[in-house]
């Protein structure tokens, strides 16, 4: 039996970005009544139009969750994007409410027991400690046999009360939160039991020897001690103790398993309750301390046990849950999140941490972007960190001027370094995900909650700020590029209309390259100006360097010829190739009768009595 998330039945579908179903469980197939379709596309297999419409809105990025009523019951749909995949979860609202009520009841029960035990422990521990002291004095002058027994029992009683106090009131020890190597601590705890492992096979796999977590180290070490101790005691006739640790993008995962007697199915739900034990001489505080320690350090515990086959404890220290006290690059993250801590304060204080997390994601999944930056830190500190800082300052009141100023700075700088605008969009769109991760972390780590209206109001505000920046960035990027292009065009314009005088009142205009409307207008303006300036009477226009001629190009040339004629200058057109002539015939283009044509420049010069 699996304790924890398996108590809730939910539908699950993994989708490709185009909506193709890659895998799903039977619950979602029954719930949505998916019909068969050759393409295996989710939208084609769903009959419910309301679900189709809302799913489409989620795929468009307008939302990531919605509720739908089916068969007189409410269902909650949640979409989560995982790199290039989309995960769709479907929950029954009534089942969720029932599960929450049960969990709240268990929590209240454990809290009541804890308060009671704290009072007992506090009142009883002090006199027991005093009795122990007097017995130590008596031990110096009397027969020690019975006194030793009394001391042993008192030691046991004090140990029980200390354990009870640590479970009922964990803050009693006031242990500080630190970052430490959990792999090293786990191996050290395992070494403490080496003399008790002679009849047990140990299967130890530590994949991530440098795995770090942030929490109360002694509390977590004691939890390891209790789990390993219980596992050994459950295998009195021998067996296998399995200890595994690995780290991935989600966090650090630890499994401690045994092949011992296991836990009966009807007793499994009581696991972790103070004083509950399956051992005859057990105190029932070891596993309770484990659950309590994991809860205090934002870790998750899952228990899988089969009677006669053994028990497995899986501990998960997620990266998001460790953020409240994460130490990274010398910067300590906000360690205390209270109801008075605002989201804006949290984002601004921890902008550096989340920016580094985003940078790590870019290096792992979009490394091609970093090749465009000589200084990789420039990508980090001048891309995402300022965006998160500005977002934090704008959550209460949008700082439009600050957003625009920074967008102008970034947009202009990226345009100057010729950084592709599509990659800039990728950077900012990926930062949107890390920003929402930060917001999610705040609400996980604080006692703050949002109702549906507040959530959507926050979603609109955050995404509007990001969109405003991206739009402004794009505008300034394009503005700089347009100004640069305009400057280049003006330079090219000066060089591309060389009206060259070759004799008195005779000039030549060689045209090279494609001629569009803009360039034709510039050629006309410059040519008319130069013809008037040089007082030319004959102008030879050579188009042998023009690769393509169509109706538009010819029309532009005719306008030039007519303009020149008004200035008293006649025109000879040269350089029409056989291919261009054929194209002009196909297009039905006719040469004006007033325009003389020659096959090449040499023929035109001969016609004007020029010799070699």
Coordinates of C-alpha atoms in Angstrom, one line a residue:
X1 CA 0.0 0.0 0.0
X2 CA 1.2 3.5 -0.9
X3 CA 0.6 6.2 1.7
X4 CA 0.1 9.8 0.5
X5 CA -0.9 10.8 -3.0
X6 CA -2.3 7.4 -3.9
X7 CA -5.3 8.1 -1.7
X8 CA -6.7 10.4 -4.4
X9 CA -7.7 9.0 -7.7
X10 CA -7.1 11.5 -10.5
X11 CA -7.0 11.6 -14.2
X12 CA -3.7 12.1 -16.0
X13 CA -2.7 12.7 -19.6
X14 CA 0.7 13.5 -21.0
X15 CA 0.5 15.6 -24.2
X16 CA 2.8 16.8 -26.9
X17 CA 2.8 20.5 -27.6
X18 CA 0.3 20.0 -30.5
X19 CA -2.2 18.2 -28.3
X20 CA -1.3 14.6 -29.3
X21 CA -1.9 12.1 -26.4
X22 CA 1.4 10.3 -25.5
X23 CA 0.2 8.5 -22.4
X24 CA -2.8 8.6 -20.0
X25 CA -4.3 6.6 -17.1
X26 CA -7.6 4.7 -17.2
X27 CA -9.3 7.2 -14.8
X28 CA -9.1 10.0 -17.3
X29 CA -10.2 7.8 -20.2
X30 CA -13.4 6.8 -18.3
X31 CA -14.0 10.3 -17.0
X32 CA -13.8 12.2 -20.3
X33 CA -15.3 9.3 -22.4
X34 CA -12.6 9.7 -24.9
X35 CA -13.5 8.4 -28.4
X36 CA -11.1 6.7 -30.7
X37 CA -9.3 8.8 -33.3
X38 CA -6.6 7.9 -35.7
X39 CA -4.6 11.1 -35.0
X40 CA -4.8 10.5 -31.2
X41 CA -5.3 14.2 -30.8
X42 CA -7.0 15.2 -27.5
X43 CA -9.2 17.8 -29.0
X44 CA -10.6 15.4 -31.6
X45 CA -11.3 12.7 -28.9
X46 CA -13.3 14.9 -26.5
X47 CA -17.0 15.4 -27.1
X48 CA -17.6 18.0 -24.4
X49 CA -17.4 21.4 -26.1
X50 CA -17.0 23.3 -22.8
X51 CA -13.9 21.3 -22.0
X52 CA -12.6 21.7 -25.5
X53 CA -13.0 25.5 -25.3
X54 CA -11.4 25.9 -22.0
X55 CA -8.5 23.5 -22.9
X56 CA -7.9 25.6 -26.0
X57 CA -7.7 28.7 -23.8
X58 CA -5.1 27.0 -21.7
X59 CA -3.1 25.9 -24.7
X60 CA -3.1 29.6 -25.8
X61 CA -1.6 30.6 -22.5
X62 CA -4.7 32.4 -21.1
X63 CA -4.9 30.1 -18.1
X64 CA -3.6 26.9 -16.7
X65 CA -6.7 25.7 -14.8
X66 CA -10.5 25.6 -14.9
X67 CA -13.5 23.8 -13.4
X68 CA -16.2 21.9 -15.3
X69 CA -19.4 20.3 -14.1
X70 CA -19.9 16.7 -15.4
X71 CA -22.6 14.2 -14.2
X72 CA -23.7 16.5 -11.4
X73 CA -20.1 16.7 -10.0
X74 CA -17.5 19.4 -10.1
X75 CA -14.1 18.6 -11.7
X76 CA -10.9 20.6 -11.5
X77 CA -8.6 20.6 -14.6
X78 CA -4.9 21.6 -14.2
X79 CA -2.3 22.0 -17.0
X80 CA 1.4 22.0 -16.2
X81 CA 4.1 22.6 -18.9
X82 CA 7.2 20.4 -18.5
X83 CA 9.8 21.5 -21.1
X84 CA 8.3 20.2 -24.3
X85 CA 5.5 18.2 -22.7
X86 CA 2.1 19.2 -21.2
X87 CA 0.7 17.3 -18.3
X88 CA -3.1 17.5 -17.7
X89 CA -4.6 16.5 -14.3
X90 CA -8.3 16.0 -13.6
X91 CA -9.5 16.0 -10.0
X92 CA -12.9 15.4 -8.4
X93 CA -13.6 18.3 -6.2
X94 CA -15.7 16.3 -3.7
X95 CA -12.9 13.8 -3.3
X96 CA -10.4 16.6 -2.7
X97 CA -12.5 18.2 -0.1
X98 CA -13.0 14.8 1.7
X99 CA -9.3 14.1 1.6
X100 CA -8.5 17.6 3.1
X101 CA -11.1 17.1 5.9
X102 CA -9.5 13.7 6.8
X103 CA -6.0 15.2 6.8
X104 CA -7.1 18.2 8.9
X105 CA -8.7 15.8 11.4
X106 CA -5.5 13.8 11.7
X107 CA -3.5 17.0 12.1
X108 CA -5.8 18.3 14.8
X109 CA -5.6 15.0 16.6
X110 CA -1.8 14.9 16.5
X111 CA -1.7 18.5 17.6
X112 CA -3.8 17.8 20.6
X113 CA -1.7 14.8 21.6
X114 CA 1.4 16.9 21.1
X115 CA 0.2 19.7 23.4
X116 CA -0.8 17.2 26.1
X117 CA 2.5 15.4 25.8
X118 CA 4.5 18.7 26.0
X119 CA 2.8 19.5 29.3
X120 CA 3.5 16.1 30.7
X121 CA 7.1 16.1 29.5
X122 CA 7.8 19.5 31.0
X123 CA 6.4 18.7 34.4
X124 CA 7.9 15.2 34.7
X125 CA 11.4 15.7 33.2
X126 CA 12.7 18.1 35.9
X127 CA 12.0 15.9 39.0
X128 CA 13.3 12.8 37.2
X129 CA 16.5 14.6 36.5
X130 CA 16.8 15.6 40.2
X131 CA 16.2 12.0 41.3
X132 CA 18.9 10.9 38.9
X133 CA 21.3 13.3 40.6
X134 CA 20.6 12.1 44.1
X135 CA 21.0 8.5 43.0
X136 CA 24.4 9.4 41.6
X137 CA 25.4 10.7 45.1
X138 CA 24.0 7.5 46.8
X139 CA 26.0 5.4 44.3
X140 CA 29.2 6.6 46.0
X141 CA 28.5 4.9 49.4
X142 CA 26.1 2.1 48.9
X143 CA 25.6 -1.2 47.0
X144 CA 25.3 -0.1 43.4
X145 CA 23.3 -3.1 42.1
X146 CA 19.8 -1.8 42.6
X147 CA 20.8 1.8 42.3
X148 CA 22.2 1.0 38.8
X149 CA 18.9 -0.5 37.8
X150 CA 17.1 2.6 39.0
X151 CA 19.5 4.8 37.1
X152 CA 19.0 2.8 33.9
X153 CA 15.2 3.1 34.2
X154 CA 15.4 6.8 34.9
X155 CA 17.7 7.2 31.8
X156 CA 15.1 5.4 29.7
X157 CA 12.3 7.6 31.2
X158 CA 14.2 10.8 30.4
X159 CA 15.0 9.6 26.9
X160 CA 11.3 8.9 26.3
X161 CA 10.3 12.3 27.6
X162 CA 13.0 14.0 25.5
X163 CA 11.7 12.2 22.4
X164 CA 8.2 13.2 23.3
X165 CA 9.2 16.8 23.7
X166 CA 11.0 16.9 20.4
X167 CA 7.9 15.6 18.6
X168 CA 5.3 17.7 20.4
X169 CA 7.4 20.9 20.4
X170 CA 10.1 20.8 17.8
X171 CA 11.1 24.4 18.2
X172 CA 12.1 23.7 21.7
X173 CA 15.7 22.9 20.6
X174 CA 15.7 26.1 18.5
X175 CA 18.0 24.5 15.9
X176 CA 19.1 26.9 13.1
X177 CA 18.5 26.2 9.5
X178 CA 21.7 25.6 7.5
X179 CA 22.8 24.1 4.2
X180 CA 24.6 20.8 4.5
X181 CA 25.7 17.8 2.5
X182 CA 22.9 15.3 3.1
X183 CA 24.7 12.5 1.4
X184 CA 27.7 12.7 3.7
X185 CA 25.4 12.8 6.8
X186 CA 23.4 9.8 5.6
X187 CA 26.6 7.7 5.1
X188 CA 27.9 8.8 8.6
X189 CA 24.7 7.7 10.2
X190 CA 24.9 4.3 8.4
X191 CA 28.4 3.8 9.8
X192 CA 27.1 4.0 13.4
X193 CA 25.3 0.7 12.8
X194 CA 28.2 -1.2 11.3
X195 CA 28.4 -3.5 14.3
X196 CA 24.8 -4.4 14.0
X197 CA 24.8 -5.3 10.3
X198 CA 26.7 -8.6 10.5
X199 CA 23.6 -10.6 9.7
X200 CA 22.2 -8.1 7.2
X201 CA 23.2 -7.3 3.6
X202 CA 23.5 -3.6 2.9
X203 CA 22.7 -2.3 -0.6
X204 CA 23.9 1.3 -0.6
X205 CA 23.7 3.5 -3.7
X206 CA 24.7 7.2 -3.3
X207 CA 24.5 8.7 -6.8
X208 CA 24.9 12.3 -5.8
X209 CA 27.6 12.5 -3.2
X210 CA 27.5 16.3 -3.3
X211 CA 23.8 16.6 -2.7
X212 CA 22.9 19.6 -0.6
X213 CA 19.7 20.4 1.3
X214 CA 18.7 23.2 3.6
X215 CA 17.1 22.5 6.9
X216 CA 17.7 21.6 10.6
X217 CA 20.6 19.1 10.3
X218 CA 20.4 17.4 13.7
X219 CA 16.6 16.9 13.2
X220 CA 17.1 15.3 9.8
X221 CA 20.1 13.1 11.1
X222 CA 17.9 11.8 13.9
X223 CA 15.2 10.9 11.4
X224 CA 17.8 8.9 9.4
X225 CA 18.9 7.2 12.6
X226 CA 15.4 6.2 13.6
X227 CA 14.6 4.9 10.1
X228 CA 17.8 2.8 9.9
X229 CA 17.4 1.5 13.4
X230 CA 13.8 0.5 12.8
X231 CA 14.8 -1.2 9.5
X232 CA 17.5 -3.3 11.3
X233 CA 15.2 -4.2 14.2
X234 CA 12.6 -5.4 11.6
X235 CA 15.1 -7.9 10.2
X236 CA 16.0 -9.9 13.3
X237 CA 16.5 -13.0 11.2
X238 CA 18.5 -11.2 8.5
X239 CA 17.6 -9.5 5.3
X240 CA 18.6 -6.7 3.0
X241 CA 18.9 -3.0 4.0
X242 CA 18.7 -0.8 0.9
X243 CA 19.8 2.9 1.1
X244 CA 19.5 5.0 -2.0
X245 CA 20.1 8.7 -2.7
X246 CA 20.0 10.6 -5.9
X247 CA 19.4 14.2 -7.0
X248 CA 17.5 15.6 -10.0
X249 CA 15.9 18.8 -11.1
X250 CA 13.1 18.4 -8.6
X251 CA 15.2 17.8 -5.5
X252 CA 17.0 15.2 -3.4
X253 CA 15.4 11.7 -3.1
X254 CA 16.3 9.2 -0.4
X255 CA 14.9 5.7 0.0
X256 CA 15.5 3.5 3.1
X257 CA 14.0 0.0 2.7
X258 CA 14.1 -3.3 4.5
X259 CA 13.0 -6.9 3.8
X260 CA 11.7 -7.4 7.3
X261 CA 8.3 -8.2 8.8
X262 CA 6.4 -5.3 7.2
X263 CA 3.4 -3.4 8.6
X264 CA -0.1 -4.8 8.5
X265 CA -2.4 -2.9 6.2
X266 CA -4.9 -1.9 8.9
X267 CA -2.0 -0.5 11.0
X268 CA -0.4 1.5 8.3
X269 CA -2.6 4.5 8.7
X270 CA -1.5 4.8 12.4
X271 CA 2.1 5.0 11.4
X272 CA 3.7 8.2 12.8
X273 CA 1.2 8.6 15.6
X274 CA 3.0 9.1 19.0
X275 CA 3.1 6.0 21.2
X276 CA 2.1 3.6 18.3
X277 CA 4.6 0.8 17.9
X278 CA 4.5 -2.8 16.5
X279 CA 7.4 -3.8 18.8
X280 CA 6.7 -5.2 22.2
X281 CA 9.3 -2.9 23.9
X282 CA 8.9 0.0 21.4
X283 CA 8.2 3.6 22.6
X284 CA 6.3 4.5 19.5
X285 CA 8.3 7.8 19.1
X286 CA 10.8 7.0 16.4
X287 CA 8.6 7.1 13.3
X288 CA 6.7 10.0 14.9
X289 CA 9.9 12.0 15.0
X290 CA 10.6 11.1 11.4
X291 CA 7.3 12.5 10.2
X292 CA 7.7 15.5 12.4
X293 CA 11.2 16.2 11.2
X294 CA 10.3 15.9 7.6
X295 CA 7.3 18.2 8.1
X296 CA 9.4 20.8 9.8
X297 CA 12.0 20.7 7.0
X298 CA 9.4 20.9 4.2
X299 CA 10.2 17.4 3.0
X300 CA 7.7 14.7 2.0
X301 CA 7.4 11.2 3.2
X302 CA 5.9 8.2 1.4
X303 CA 5.7 4.8 3.0
X304 CA 5.2 1.5 1.1
X305 CA 4.8 -1.6 3.1
X306 CA 3.7 -5.2 2.7
X307 CA 3.3 -7.5 5.7
X308 CA 6.0 -10.2 5.4
X309 CA 7.9 -8.4 2.6
X310 CA 9.3 -5.3 4.3
X311 CA 8.9 -1.6 4.4
X312 CA 10.2 1.3 2.3
X313 CA 10.4 5.0 3.4
X314 CA 10.9 7.5 0.6
X315 CA 12.0 11.0 1.5
X316 CA 11.8 13.9 -0.9
X317 CA 13.5 17.2 -0.3
X318 CA 12.2 19.4 -3.2
X319 CA 14.2 22.3 -4.5
X320 CA 11.2 24.6 -4.2
X321 CA 10.6 23.7 -0.5
X322 CA 14.3 24.4 0.2
X323 CA 14.3 27.9 -1.2
X324 CA 13.1 29.5 2.1
X325 CA 16.6 29.0 3.4
X326 CA 18.8 28.3 0.4
X327 CA 22.3 29.6 0.5
X328 CA 23.6 30.1 -3.1
X329 CA 26.7 32.1 -4.2
X330 CA 27.2 33.7 -0.8
X331 CA 23.7 35.2 -0.8
X332 CA 21.3 33.9 1.8
X333 CA 17.7 33.7 0.7
X334 CA 14.9 35.0 2.8
X335 CA 14.6 32.5 5.6
X336 CA 11.5 33.7 7.4
X337 CA 8.2 33.9 5.5
X338 CA 5.4 35.3 7.6
X339 CA 1.9 36.4 6.8
X340 CA 3.2 40.0 6.9
X341 CA 5.8 39.2 4.2
X342 CA 4.5 40.5 0.9
X343 CA 5.0 38.8 -2.4
X344 CA 6.8 41.9 -3.7
X345 CA 9.3 41.8 -0.8
X346 CA 9.9 38.1 -1.4
X347 CA 10.5 38.5 -5.1
X348 CA 12.9 41.4 -4.7
X349 CA 14.9 39.9 -1.9
X350 CA 15.3 36.6 -3.8
X351 CA 15.7 37.9 -7.3
X352 CA 19.3 36.8 -7.4
X353 CA 18.5 33.2 -6.3
X354 CA 15.7 32.6 -8.9
X355 CA 17.8 34.3 -11.6
X356 CA 20.6 31.8 -11.0
X357 CA 18.1 29.0 -11.1
X358 CA 16.8 30.3 -14.4
X359 CA 20.4 30.6 -15.7
X360 CA 21.0 27.0 -14.8
X361 CA 17.9 26.0 -16.8
X362 CA 19.1 28.0 -19.8
X363 CA 22.5 26.3 -19.7
X364 CA 21.0 22.8 -19.5
X365 CA 18.1 23.2 -21.9
X366 CA 18.9 26.2 -24.2
X367 CA 22.7 26.3 -24.3
X368 CA 22.7 27.7 -27.8
X369 CA 21.5 31.0 -26.4
X370 CA 24.6 31.4 -24.2
X371 CA 27.0 31.1 -27.1
X372 CA 25.9 34.6 -28.2
X373 CA 27.3 36.1 -24.9
X374 CA 31.0 36.5 -24.3
X375 CA 30.2 37.2 -20.6
X376 CA 27.7 34.6 -19.5
X377 CA 26.9 36.6 -16.3
X378 CA 25.8 39.5 -18.5
X379 CA 23.0 37.2 -19.7
X380 CA 22.0 36.5 -16.1
X381 CA 22.2 39.9 -14.4
X382 CA 21.0 42.1 -17.3
X383 CA 18.2 39.9 -18.5
X384 CA 16.1 38.2 -15.9
X385 CA 17.2 39.6 -12.5
X386 CA 16.1 43.2 -13.4
X387 CA 12.9 41.9 -14.8
X388 CA 12.0 40.1 -11.6
X389 CA 13.1 43.2 -9.6
X390 CA 10.9 45.5 -11.6
X391 CA 8.1 43.0 -11.4
X392 CA 8.3 43.0 -7.6
X393 CA 8.2 46.8 -7.5
X394 CA 5.3 46.9 -9.9
X395 CA 3.0 44.4 -8.3
X396 CA 1.3 46.9 -6.0
X397 CA 1.5 49.7 -8.6
X398 CA 2.8 49.3 -12.1
X399 CA 6.0 51.3 -12.7
X400 CA 5.4 52.0 -16.4
X401 CA 8.3 54.5 -16.7
X402 CA 10.8 52.1 -15.0
X403 CA 9.7 49.2 -17.2
X404 CA 10.0 51.3 -20.4
X405 CA 13.4 52.7 -19.4
X406 CA 14.8 49.2 -18.8
X407 CA 13.2 47.8 -21.9
X408 CA 14.8 50.7 -23.9
X409 CA 18.3 49.9 -22.4
X410 CA 18.1 46.2 -23.1
X411 CA 16.4 46.5 -26.5
X412 CA 19.0 49.0 -27.7
X413 CA 21.9 47.0 -26.4
X414 CA 20.7 43.8 -27.9
X415 CA 20.2 45.5 -31.3
X416 CA 23.7 47.0 -31.2
X417 CA 25.2 43.6 -30.5
X418 CA 23.0 42.2 -33.3
X419 CA 21.5 39.6 -30.9
X420 CA 18.7 37.8 -32.7
X421 CA 15.3 39.1 -31.5
X422 CA 13.7 35.6 -31.6
X423 CA 16.3 34.5 -29.0
X424 CA 15.5 37.5 -26.9
X425 CA 11.8 36.5 -26.9
X426 CA 12.8 33.0 -25.9
X427 CA 14.8 34.4 -23.0
X428 CA 11.9 36.5 -21.7
X429 CA 9.3 33.8 -22.3
X430 CA 11.4 31.3 -20.3
X431 CA 11.8 33.8 -17.5
X432 CA 8.0 34.0 -17.3
X433 CA 8.1 30.3 -16.1
X434 CA 10.8 31.0 -13.4
X435 CA 8.8 34.1 -12.2
X436 CA 5.7 31.9 -11.7
X437 CA 7.9 29.3 -9.9
X438 CA 9.0 32.0 -7.5
X439 CA 5.4 33.1 -6.9
X440 CA 4.4 29.5 -6.3
X441 CA 7.2 29.1 -3.8
X442 CA 6.1 32.2 -1.9
X443 CA 2.6 30.8 -1.4
X444 CA 3.9 27.4 -0.5
X445 CA 6.3 28.8 2.1
X446 CA 4.0 31.4 3.6
X447 CA 0.6 31.2 5.2
X448 CA -0.9 33.4 2.6
X449 CA -3.8 32.0 0.4
X450 CA -5.6 33.3 -2.7
X451 CA -9.1 32.7 -3.7
X452 CA -9.9 32.2 -7.4
X453 CA -10.6 35.9 -8.1
X454 CA -7.4 37.0 -6.4
X455 CA -5.4 34.5 -8.3
X456 CA -6.7 35.6 -11.7
X457 CA -6.1 39.2 -10.7
X458 CA -2.5 38.4 -9.8
X459 CA -2.1 36.4 -13.0
X460 CA -3.3 39.3 -15.2
X461 CA -1.1 41.8 -13.4
X462 CA 2.1 39.7 -13.6
X463 CA 1.6 38.7 -17.2
X464 CA 0.7 42.3 -18.2
X465 CA 3.9 43.6 -16.7
X466 CA 5.9 40.9 -18.5
X467 CA 4.0 41.6 -21.8
X468 CA 4.5 45.3 -21.4
X469 CA 8.3 44.8 -21.1
X470 CA 8.4 42.4 -24.0
X471 CA 6.4 44.8 -26.2
X472 CA 8.5 47.8 -25.2
X473 CA 11.7 45.8 -25.7
X474 CA 10.6 44.8 -29.2
X475 CA 9.6 48.4 -30.1
X476 CA 13.0 49.8 -29.0
X477 CA 14.9 46.9 -30.7
X478 CA 13.1 47.5 -34.0
X479 CA 13.4 51.3 -33.7
X480 CA 17.2 51.0 -33.4
X481 CA 17.4 48.6 -36.3
X482 CA 15.2 50.9 -38.4
X483 CA 17.4 53.9 -37.6
X484 CA 20.5 51.8 -38.5
X485 CA 18.9 50.6 -41.7
X486 CA 17.9 54.1 -42.6
X487 CA 21.4 55.3 -42.1
X488 CA 22.8 52.5 -44.2
X489 CA 20.3 53.2 -46.9
X490 CA 21.2 56.9 -47.0
X491 CA 24.9 55.9 -47.4
X492 CA 24.0 53.4 -50.1
X493 CA 21.8 55.9 -51.9
X494 CA 24.6 58.3 -52.2
X495 CA 26.8 55.6 -53.8
X496 CA 24.2 53.9 -55.9
X497 CA 23.3 56.8 -58.3
X498 CA 26.6 57.6 -59.9
X499 CA 25.6 60.0 -62.8
X500 CA 29.0 60.2 -64.5
X501 CA 29.8 62.8 -67.1
X502 CA 31.8 61.3 -70.0
X503 CA 31.8 64.3 -72.4
X504 CA 30.3 67.8 -72.7
X505 CA 26.6 67.4 -72.0
X506 CA 26.8 63.6 -72.1
X507 CA 26.4 61.5 -69.0
X508 CA 26.1 57.8 -68.1
X509 CA 24.0 56.2 -65.3
X510 CA 24.9 52.6 -64.5
X511 CA 22.3 50.8 -62.4
X512 CA 23.4 47.7 -60.5
X513 CA 21.2 45.4 -58.3
X514 CA 17.5 45.1 -57.8
X515 CA 15.3 48.2 -58.1
X516 CA 12.3 48.5 -55.8
X517 CA 10.0 51.4 -55.2
X518 CA 12.1 53.1 -52.6
X519 CA 15.3 52.8 -54.6
X520 CA 13.6 53.9 -57.9
X521 CA 12.4 57.0 -56.1
X522 CA 15.9 57.8 -54.9
X523 CA 17.4 57.2 -58.3
X524 CA 14.9 59.5 -59.9
X525 CA 15.5 62.3 -57.4
X526 CA 19.3 62.0 -57.6
X527 CA 19.3 61.7 -61.4
X528 CA 17.1 64.7 -62.0
X529 CA 19.3 66.8 -59.6
X530 CA 22.5 65.7 -61.3
X531 CA 21.2 66.1 -64.9
X532 CA 20.2 69.7 -64.0
X533 CA 23.5 70.3 -62.2
X534 CA 25.6 69.0 -65.2
X535 CA 23.3 70.5 -67.8
X536 CA 23.3 67.2 -69.6
X537 CA 21.6 66.8 -73.0
X538 CA 22.2 63.0 -73.4
X539 CA 21.9 60.4 -70.6
X540 CA 22.8 56.7 -71.1
X541 CA 21.1 54.5 -68.6
X542 CA 22.8 51.1 -68.5
X543 CA 20.8 48.3 -66.8
X544 CA 23.1 45.4 -67.6
X545 CA 23.7 45.0 -63.9
X546 CA 19.9 44.7 -63.0
X547 CA 19.2 41.0 -62.6
X548 CA 15.4 41.1 -63.0
X549 CA 13.0 43.4 -64.8
X550 CA 9.3 43.5 -64.3
X551 CA 6.4 45.9 -64.9
X552 CA 7.3 47.9 -61.8
X553 CA 10.9 48.4 -62.7
X554 CA 10.0 49.5 -66.3
X555 CA 7.5 52.0 -64.9
X556 CA 10.1 53.4 -62.6
X557 CA 12.5 53.8 -65.6
X558 CA 9.8 55.5 -67.7
X559 CA 9.2 58.0 -64.9
X560 CA 12.9 58.8 -64.9
X561 CA 13.0 59.2 -68.7
X562 CA 9.9 61.6 -68.6
X563 CA 11.4 63.6 -65.8
X564 CA 14.7 64.0 -67.6
X565 CA 12.9 65.0 -70.8
X566 CA 11.3 67.9 -69.0
X567 CA 14.8 69.1 -68.3
X568 CA 15.7 69.0 -72.0
X569 CA 17.7 65.7 -71.9
X570 CA 17.1 62.7 -74.1
X571 CA 17.7 59.1 -72.9
X572 CA 19.3 56.0 -74.3
X573 CA 18.6 52.7 -72.5
X574 CA 21.3 49.9 -72.8
X575 CA 22.0 46.5 -71.3
X576 CA 18.7 44.7 -72.0
X577 CA 19.7 41.1 -72.1
X578 CA 17.9 38.4 -74.1
X579 CA 16.4 36.9 -70.9
X580 CA 15.1 40.3 -69.8
X581 CA 13.7 41.0 -73.3
X582 CA 11.9 37.7 -73.2
X583 CA 10.5 38.4 -69.8
X584 CA 9.3 41.8 -70.9
X585 CA 7.5 40.2 -73.9
X586 CA 5.8 37.7 -71.7
X587 CA 4.7 40.4 -69.3
X588 CA 3.4 42.6 -72.2
X589 CA 5.8 45.4 -71.4
X590 CA 6.2 47.9 -74.2
X591 CA 9.1 50.4 -74.5
X592 CA 8.0 54.1 -74.9
X593 CA 8.6 55.3 -78.5
X594 CA 10.5 58.3 -77.1
X595 CA 13.0 56.0 -75.4
X596 CA 15.9 54.9 -77.6
X597 CA 17.4 51.4 -76.8
X598 CA 20.8 49.9 -77.7
X599 CA 22.0 46.4 -77.0
X600 CA 25.0 47.5 -75.0
X601 CA 26.9 50.6 -73.8
X602 CA 29.5 50.3 -76.6
X603 CA 26.7 50.6 -79.3
X604 CA 25.3 53.6 -77.5
X605 CA 28.6 55.4 -77.4
X606 CA 29.2 54.7 -81.1
X607 CA 25.8 56.1 -81.9
X608 CA 27.0 59.3 -80.2
X609 CA 30.2 59.3 -82.3
X610 CA 32.4 58.1 -79.5
X611 CA 35.4 56.0 -80.6
X612 CA 37.7 53.7 -78.5

